[in-house]
Coordinates of C-alpha atoms in Angstrom, one line a residue:
X377 CA 123.5 149.6 208.9
X378 CA 123.9 146.6 211.7
X379 CA 122.1 142.8 212.0
X380 CA 121.8 143.3 216.1
X381 CA 118.9 142.9 216.5
X382 CA 116.3 143.7 219.3
X383 CA 113.0 143.3 221.2
X384 CA 111.2 146.1 223.1
X385 CA 108.5 145.8 225.3
X386 CA 105.5 148.0 225.2
X387 CA 107.0 149.6 221.6
X388 CA 103.2 151.0 221.2
X389 CA 104.2 154.2 223.1
X390 CA 105.8 156.3 226.1
X391 CA 109.8 154.9 226.6
X392 CA 109.4 151.9 224.7
X393 CA 108.2 153.8 221.6
X394 CA 111.5 156.4 221.6
X395 CA 113.6 153.7 222.9
X396 CA 112.4 152.0 220.0
X397 CA 112.8 154.7 217.6
X398 CA 116.0 155.6 218.3
X399 CA 117.3 152.3 217.9
X400 CA 116.0 152.0 214.5
X401 CA 117.5 155.3 213.3
X402 CA 121.2 154.2 214.6
X403 CA 120.3 151.3 211.9
X404 CA 119.2 148.4 214.5
X405 CA 116.9 145.6 213.6
X406 CA 114.4 146.1 216.3
X407 CA 111.2 143.9 216.9
X408 CA 108.2 146.3 218.5
X409 CA 106.3 143.9 220.9
X410 CA 102.7 145.2 222.1
X411 CA 99.3 143.7 222.2
X412 CA 97.6 146.8 220.0
X413 CA 98.7 146.3 216.0
X414 CA 98.6 149.8 215.3
X415 CA 100.7 151.6 218.0
X416 CA 103.3 149.2 216.9
X417 CA 102.8 150.6 213.5
X418 CA 103.0 154.2 214.0
X419 CA 105.7 153.2 215.8
X420 CA 107.8 151.6 213.2
X421 CA 106.6 153.9 210.3
X422 CA 107.3 151.3 207.6
X423 CA 111.2 150.9 208.6
X424 CA 112.6 148.1 206.9
X425 CA 114.1 146.9 210.1
X426 CA 110.8 146.8 212.3
X427 CA 109.0 143.6 212.9
X428 CA 105.5 144.5 215.0
X429 CA 104.9 141.5 217.0
X430 CA 101.1 141.4 218.5
X431 CA 101.6 140.1 222.2
X432 CA 99.8 140.5 225.6
X433 CA 103.5 139.4 227.4
X434 CA 101.3 139.1 230.4
X435 CA 100.3 135.4 228.2
X436 CA 103.1 132.5 228.8
X437 CA 100.8 131.5 224.6
X438 CA 101.5 134.6 222.9
X439 CA 105.0 135.5 224.6
X440 CA 106.5 132.2 223.7
X441 CA 104.8 132.9 219.7
X442 CA 106.4 135.7 219.7
X443 CA 109.4 134.8 220.5
X444 CA 109.1 131.6 217.9
X445 CA 108.3 134.7 215.1
X446 CA 111.5 136.2 215.8
X447 CA 113.6 133.3 215.5
X448 CA 112.1 132.8 212.4
X449 CA 112.5 135.7 210.8
X450 CA 115.9 136.9 211.9
X451 CA 117.7 133.8 213.3
X452 CA 119.2 135.7 216.9
X453 CA 118.2 138.2 220.0
X454 CA 120.8 140.0 221.3
X455 CA 119.1 142.4 223.3
X456 CA 115.4 143.0 225.5
X457 CA 114.0 145.5 226.2
X458 CA 112.0 144.5 229.3
X459 CA 110.6 147.4 229.2
X460 CA 105.7 147.1 229.3
X461 CA 105.3 148.4 232.4
X462 CA 102.2 150.0 234.2
X463 CA 101.2 151.8 236.9
X464 CA 97.5 152.2 239.2
X465 CA 95.2 154.8 240.6
X466 CA 97.5 156.2 244.1
X467 CA 95.6 155.6 246.5
X468 CA 95.7 153.9 250.3
X469 CA 96.1 150.0 250.2
X470 CA 92.9 149.3 251.6
X471 CA 90.9 151.4 248.6
X472 CA 92.7 149.5 246.0
X473 CA 90.8 146.8 244.8
X474 CA 92.5 143.5 244.3
X475 CA 91.7 143.3 240.9
X476 CA 93.6 146.3 240.0
X477 CA 96.0 144.7 241.8
X478 CA 96.2 142.0 240.3
X479 CA 96.2 143.9 237.0
X480 CA 99.2 145.5 237.6
X481 CA 101.4 142.4 238.6
X482 CA 100.1 140.2 235.6
X483 CA 101.6 143.0 233.1
X484 CA 104.8 144.7 235.5
X485 CA 106.0 141.1 237.2
X486 CA 104.9 138.1 235.7
X487 CA 105.5 139.8 231.7
X488 CA 108.6 141.0 232.7
X489 CA 109.2 137.3 233.4
X490 CA 107.7 135.5 230.8
X491 CA 109.6 137.7 228.2
X492 CA 112.8 137.5 230.4
X493 CA 112.7 133.3 230.1
X494 CA 111.5 133.2 226.4
X495 CA 115.0 135.8 225.9
X496 CA 117.4 133.9 227.8
X497 CA 116.1 130.4 226.2
X498 CA 116.6 131.9 223.1
X499 CA 119.9 133.9 223.6
X500 CA 120.8 130.4 225.7
X501 CA 120.3 128.5 223.1
X502 CA 121.7 130.6 220.6
X503 CA 125.3 130.3 218.2
X504 CA 127.4 132.3 219.4
X505 CA 126.0 132.1 222.2
X506 CA 125.1 135.2 224.7
X507 CA 122.4 138.5 225.2
X508 CA 121.7 140.8 227.0
X509 CA 118.5 142.0 228.4
X510 CA 117.5 145.2 230.1
X511 CA 114.7 146.0 232.0
X512 CA 113.1 148.8 233.1
X513 CA 112.6 149.5 237.0
X514 CA 111.4 152.7 237.9
X515 CA 112.5 155.7 241.0
X516 CA 109.8 153.7 242.3
X517 CA 112.0 150.4 243.0
X518 CA 114.1 152.2 245.8
X519 CA 111.0 154.8 246.9
X520 CA 107.6 155.0 246.9
X521 CA 105.2 157.5 245.9
X522 CA 102.2 157.7 247.8
X523 CA 99.3 155.4 247.2
X524 CA 101.6 153.5 245.0
X525 CA 101.6 149.7 247.0
X526 CA 101.1 147.5 243.5
X527 CA 103.4 149.7 241.1
X528 CA 106.1 150.1 243.9
X529 CA 105.7 145.9 244.6
X530 CA 105.9 145.5 241.4
X531 CA 109.3 147.5 240.0
X532 CA 111.3 145.4 243.7
X533 CA 109.7 142.9 242.1
X534 CA 111.7 143.9 239.0
X535 CA 115.0 144.4 241.0
X536 CA 115.1 140.7 242.1
X537 CA 114.6 139.3 238.6
X538 CA 117.8 141.5 237.2
X539 CA 120.2 140.2 240.1
X540 CA 118.7 136.8 239.8
X541 CA 119.2 137.2 236.0
X542 CA 122.8 138.6 235.7
X543 CA 123.5 135.2 238.6
X544 CA 122.1 132.9 236.4
X545 CA 123.3 134.6 233.0
X546 CA 127.2 133.9 233.8
X547 CA 127.2 130.5 232.4
X548 CA 125.1 131.8 229.1
X549 CA 127.3 135.1 228.2
X550 CA 124.1 136.9 228.9
X551 CA 123.8 140.2 231.1
X552 CA 121.0 142.1 232.3
X553 CA 121.1 145.8 233.9
X554 CA 117.8 147.6 235.2
X555 CA 117.8 151.2 234.3
X556 CA 115.2 153.0 237.0
X557 CA 113.2 156.2 234.8
X558 CA 112.1 158.5 237.5
X559 CA 110.1 161.8 234.9
X560 CA 110.7 160.8 231.5
X561 CA 107.9 163.0 229.8
X562 CA 105.4 160.2 228.1
X563 CA 102.0 160.5 228.0
X564 CA 101.6 158.3 231.6
X565 CA 103.7 160.5 233.1
X566 CA 102.4 164.3 231.8
X567 CA 100.3 164.7 235.1
X568 CA 103.4 165.4 237.0
X569 CA 104.0 169.0 235.2
X570 CA 100.4 169.8 236.9
X571 CA 100.5 168.0 239.9
X572 CA 101.2 164.4 241.8
X573 CA 100.8 164.1 245.0
X574 CA 104.0 164.9 247.5
X575 CA 104.7 162.8 250.9
X576 CA 103.7 165.3 252.8
X577 CA 100.3 165.7 251.4
X578 CA 100.2 168.6 248.7
X579 CA 99.8 168.4 245.2
X580 CA 102.8 169.8 243.3
X581 CA 104.2 169.9 240.1
X582 CA 107.4 168.3 239.6
X583 CA 110.5 168.6 236.8
X584 CA 110.3 166.1 233.9
X585 CA 113.0 165.0 231.3
X586 CA 112.5 164.5 227.5
X587 CA 111.8 160.4 227.2
X588 CA 115.0 160.4 224.2
X589 CA 117.1 160.4 226.8
X590 CA 116.3 156.9 228.1
X591 CA 116.0 156.3 224.4
X592 CA 119.7 156.4 224.3
X593 CA 120.8 155.5 227.6
X594 CA 119.1 152.3 227.0
X595 CA 121.5 151.9 223.7
X596 CA 124.6 152.5 225.5
X597 CA 123.8 149.6 227.8
X598 CA 122.9 147.7 224.3
X599 CA 125.7 148.6 223.3
X600 CA 128.9 147.6 226.1
X601 CA 130.5 144.6 225.4
X602 CA 129.5 141.3 226.8
X603 CA 131.8 141.4 229.6
X604 CA 130.5 144.7 230.6
X605 CA 127.3 145.4 232.5
X606 CA 125.1 148.7 233.7
X607 CA 123.7 146.7 236.4
X608 CA 122.5 149.6 238.0
X609 CA 121.2 153.4 236.1
X610 CA 119.4 155.4 237.8
X611 CA 118.1 158.5 235.4
X612 CA 115.9 160.9 236.2
X613 CA 115.0 164.8 235.7
X614 CA 117.4 166.6 237.7
X615 CA 115.2 168.7 239.4
X616 CA 112.4 166.3 240.6
X617 CA 112.3 165.6 244.3
X618 CA 114.1 161.9 244.9
X619 CA 117.5 163.7 246.4
X620 CA 116.7 165.2 249.2
X621 CA 113.6 163.4 250.6
X622 CA 114.1 161.6 254.0

């Protein structure tokens, strides 16, 4: 059993749920953040080491309240897995409503900023000082899929956040890294096993991998000493159409 703490956003489903359950199995104290309580409680499965925090990551008041509750309960935060994110319906940019763009930005950019900001503040001021922020990027932080302008732009923004926090965190013993994931099998990505648009205009099924590989990789990043850092990790289904493009 450990008193090491991690807060995971988007912990009610997908990669967030798989990662939260992995850390709970490893004996960590895990704060589960998300908009709906029921999925978070399903992830927690009654674990005494789980803390459910209902929170819309795009709402600064809700984010600050969630981090304040964590600090009250546990006193410190060692790791943030900045995971919450959404995608857009694939379409050419002129067919994407502005409201859809704003919806993606609110979660993938503003939400990432707000939760990183709150974690940084907690880690800077706690004793002993420091901690680690792990941002969930995407293969789209490197190359786009067809029709993905809002999502791809948002994931490039995450990379900028990671680089900036990596620099600013040095003075406060705060490390920041990013995991860029390709085709982890979750409810959001299940369509990849049926068929998704390709750059040549075709629609084809793609290889996927178990989301538990993401969880174990985040755990590896999280357990490094703070004087070491995985700056960027790309974790992907081996046969997905990423390597070999172009």
